[in-house]
Amino acid sequence: MKRARPTTKADETPEFRAFWAIWMPHMHKNDGRGAARDEFFRHVEERGADPQDIVDGAAWFIRSGGQGEYKCHAQTWLNRCAYEDSCEKERQYQAKLASQATNVVQIKAAPLPDNHFSRKWEKIKSQA
């Protein structure tokens, strides 16, 4: 199903905005939002890509240093379907972060012994 016209900002979905928010700070100086938007929707509508896969794939691509010396355009990255593998890596990374956040044990401070210097100091101060 080919779009009759190029997409506009009014056509943008929350998923595309999330993708662009990830991509924009690292984009090539000649990269264009319009071309990326057209390609994003082409992958979603014609190829049946899950928009969240694209967002997660872009997050992993940027996180893993994919924009080294050579910076590809968002349109090129989408055409490679690079998001198909990298989206799973991003989800594994996020799951690992979530499990680490819940793997926290509260440690109670050990009681100070009677001969600890601070107890001795308090005793000296109270006698003075």
Short mmCIF file of C-alpha atoms in Angstrom, two decimals:
data_model
loop_
_atom_site.label_atom_id
_atom_site.label_comp_id
_atom_site.label_asym_id
_atom_site.label_seq_id
_atom_site.Cartn_x
_atom_site.Cartn_y
_atom_site.Cartn_z
CA MET A 1 0.00 0.00 0.00
CA LYS A 2 1.85 3.07 -1.28
CA ARG A 3 1.16 6.43 0.31
CA ALA A 4 -0.39 8.92 -2.08
CA ARG A 5 1.65 11.78 -0.62
CA PRO A 6 4.72 12.27 1.53
CA THR A 7 4.09 12.31 5.25
CA THR A 8 3.97 15.51 7.26
CA LYS A 9 4.54 16.34 10.92
CA ALA A 10 0.79 15.97 11.43
CA ASP A 11 1.12 12.28 10.47
CA GLU A 12 3.71 11.56 13.16
CA THR A 13 2.82 8.95 15.74
CA PRO A 14 4.17 8.75 19.30
CA GLU A 15 6.38 5.87 18.15
CA PHE A 16 7.97 7.94 15.39
CA ARG A 17 8.49 10.85 17.79
CA ALA A 18 10.22 8.46 20.21
CA PHE A 19 12.41 7.15 17.36
CA TRP A 20 13.33 10.66 16.26
CA ALA A 21 14.06 11.78 19.83
CA ILE A 22 16.59 8.94 20.07
CA TRP A 23 18.06 9.50 16.61
CA MET A 24 18.17 13.30 16.38
CA PRO A 25 20.99 14.06 18.87
CA HIS A 26 23.29 11.66 16.97
CA MET A 27 22.16 12.22 13.40
CA HIS A 28 24.31 13.15 10.41
CA LYS A 29 24.21 16.84 9.55
CA ASN A 30 22.42 16.05 6.26
CA ASP A 31 19.93 13.62 7.79
CA GLY A 32 16.32 14.63 7.32
CA ARG A 33 13.27 14.14 9.47
CA GLY A 34 10.95 13.95 6.48
CA ALA A 35 12.89 11.17 4.74
CA ALA A 36 13.15 9.28 8.01
CA ARG A 37 9.42 9.72 8.65
CA ASP A 38 8.50 8.47 5.15
CA GLU A 39 10.78 5.44 5.55
CA PHE A 40 9.52 4.72 9.07
CA PHE A 41 5.91 4.59 7.89
CA ARG A 42 6.85 2.59 4.79
CA HIS A 43 8.38 -0.08 7.02
CA VAL A 44 5.39 -0.08 9.35
CA GLU A 45 2.66 -0.04 6.68
CA GLU A 46 4.20 -1.99 3.80
CA ARG A 47 6.62 -4.34 5.52
CA GLY A 48 4.58 -4.87 8.66
CA ALA A 49 7.32 -3.76 11.05
CA ASP A 50 6.37 -3.17 14.65
CA PRO A 51 6.99 0.52 15.44
CA GLN A 52 8.27 -0.40 18.91
CA ASP A 53 10.87 -2.69 17.29
CA ILE A 54 12.17 0.30 15.34
CA VAL A 55 12.31 2.49 18.46
CA ASP A 56 14.07 -0.18 20.53
CA GLY A 57 16.43 -1.00 17.67
CA ALA A 58 17.43 2.64 17.31
CA ALA A 59 18.03 2.89 21.06
CA TRP A 60 20.37 -0.11 20.94
CA PHE A 61 22.13 1.18 17.82
CA ILE A 62 22.89 4.51 19.47
CA ARG A 63 23.70 2.95 22.86
CA SER A 64 26.16 0.47 21.36
CA GLY A 65 28.12 3.18 19.56
CA GLY A 66 26.70 2.49 16.14
CA GLN A 67 27.27 6.07 15.09
CA GLY A 68 31.05 5.98 15.09
CA GLU A 69 33.10 7.88 12.56
CA TYR A 70 30.62 7.12 9.78
CA LYS A 71 27.11 8.31 10.54
CA CYS A 72 24.40 6.79 8.40
CA HIS A 73 21.11 8.50 7.74
CA ALA A 74 18.01 7.26 9.52
CA GLN A 75 16.52 6.32 6.16
CA THR A 76 19.55 4.15 5.34
CA TRP A 77 19.48 2.52 8.77
CA LEU A 78 15.77 1.73 8.36
CA ASN A 79 16.30 0.31 4.86
CA ARG A 80 18.84 -2.14 6.27
CA CYS A 81 16.14 -3.42 8.65
CA ALA A 82 18.81 -3.21 11.34
CA TYR A 83 16.12 -2.83 13.96
CA GLU A 84 15.04 -6.46 13.57
CA ASP A 85 17.99 -7.83 15.55
CA SER A 86 18.94 -4.87 17.67
CA CYS A 87 15.45 -4.44 19.18
CA GLU A 88 15.86 -7.72 21.06
CA LYS A 89 19.26 -6.65 22.37
CA GLU A 90 17.75 -3.42 23.69
CA ARG A 91 14.92 -5.30 25.40
CA GLN A 92 17.40 -7.68 27.03
CA TYR A 93 19.41 -4.69 28.23
CA GLN A 94 16.29 -3.01 29.66
CA ALA A 95 15.24 -6.26 31.38
CA LYS A 96 18.70 -6.56 32.93
CA LEU A 97 18.49 -2.98 34.22
CA ALA A 98 15.05 -3.65 35.68
CA SER A 99 16.23 -6.81 37.44
CA GLN A 100 19.24 -4.98 38.87
CA ALA A 101 16.97 -2.26 40.22
CA THR A 102 14.88 -4.83 42.09
CA ASN A 103 17.91 -6.76 43.34
CA VAL A 104 18.63 -4.35 46.18
CA VAL A 105 19.08 -5.47 49.77
CA GLN A 106 18.81 -2.99 52.60
CA ILE A 107 21.81 -3.26 54.90
CA LYS A 108 21.39 -2.22 58.50
CA ALA A 109 24.30 -0.52 60.17
CA ALA A 110 26.11 -2.72 62.65
CA PRO A 111 25.79 -1.58 66.26
CA LEU A 112 28.87 0.12 67.62
CA PRO A 113 30.80 -1.71 70.34
CA ASP A 114 31.05 -0.10 73.78
CA ASN A 115 34.74 0.61 73.30
CA HIS A 116 34.26 2.42 70.00
CA PHE A 117 36.00 5.79 69.88
CA SER A 118 32.76 7.73 69.28
CA ARG A 119 31.19 6.27 72.43
CA LYS A 120 34.34 7.15 74.37
CA TRP A 121 34.23 10.66 72.93
CA GLU A 122 30.58 11.12 73.91
CA LYS A 123 31.42 9.97 77.45
CA ILE A 124 34.32 12.45 77.70
CA LYS A 125 32.13 15.28 76.37
CA SER A 126 29.34 14.53 78.84
CA GLN A 127 31.77 14.56 81.78
CA ALA A 128 33.27 17.92 80.83
#
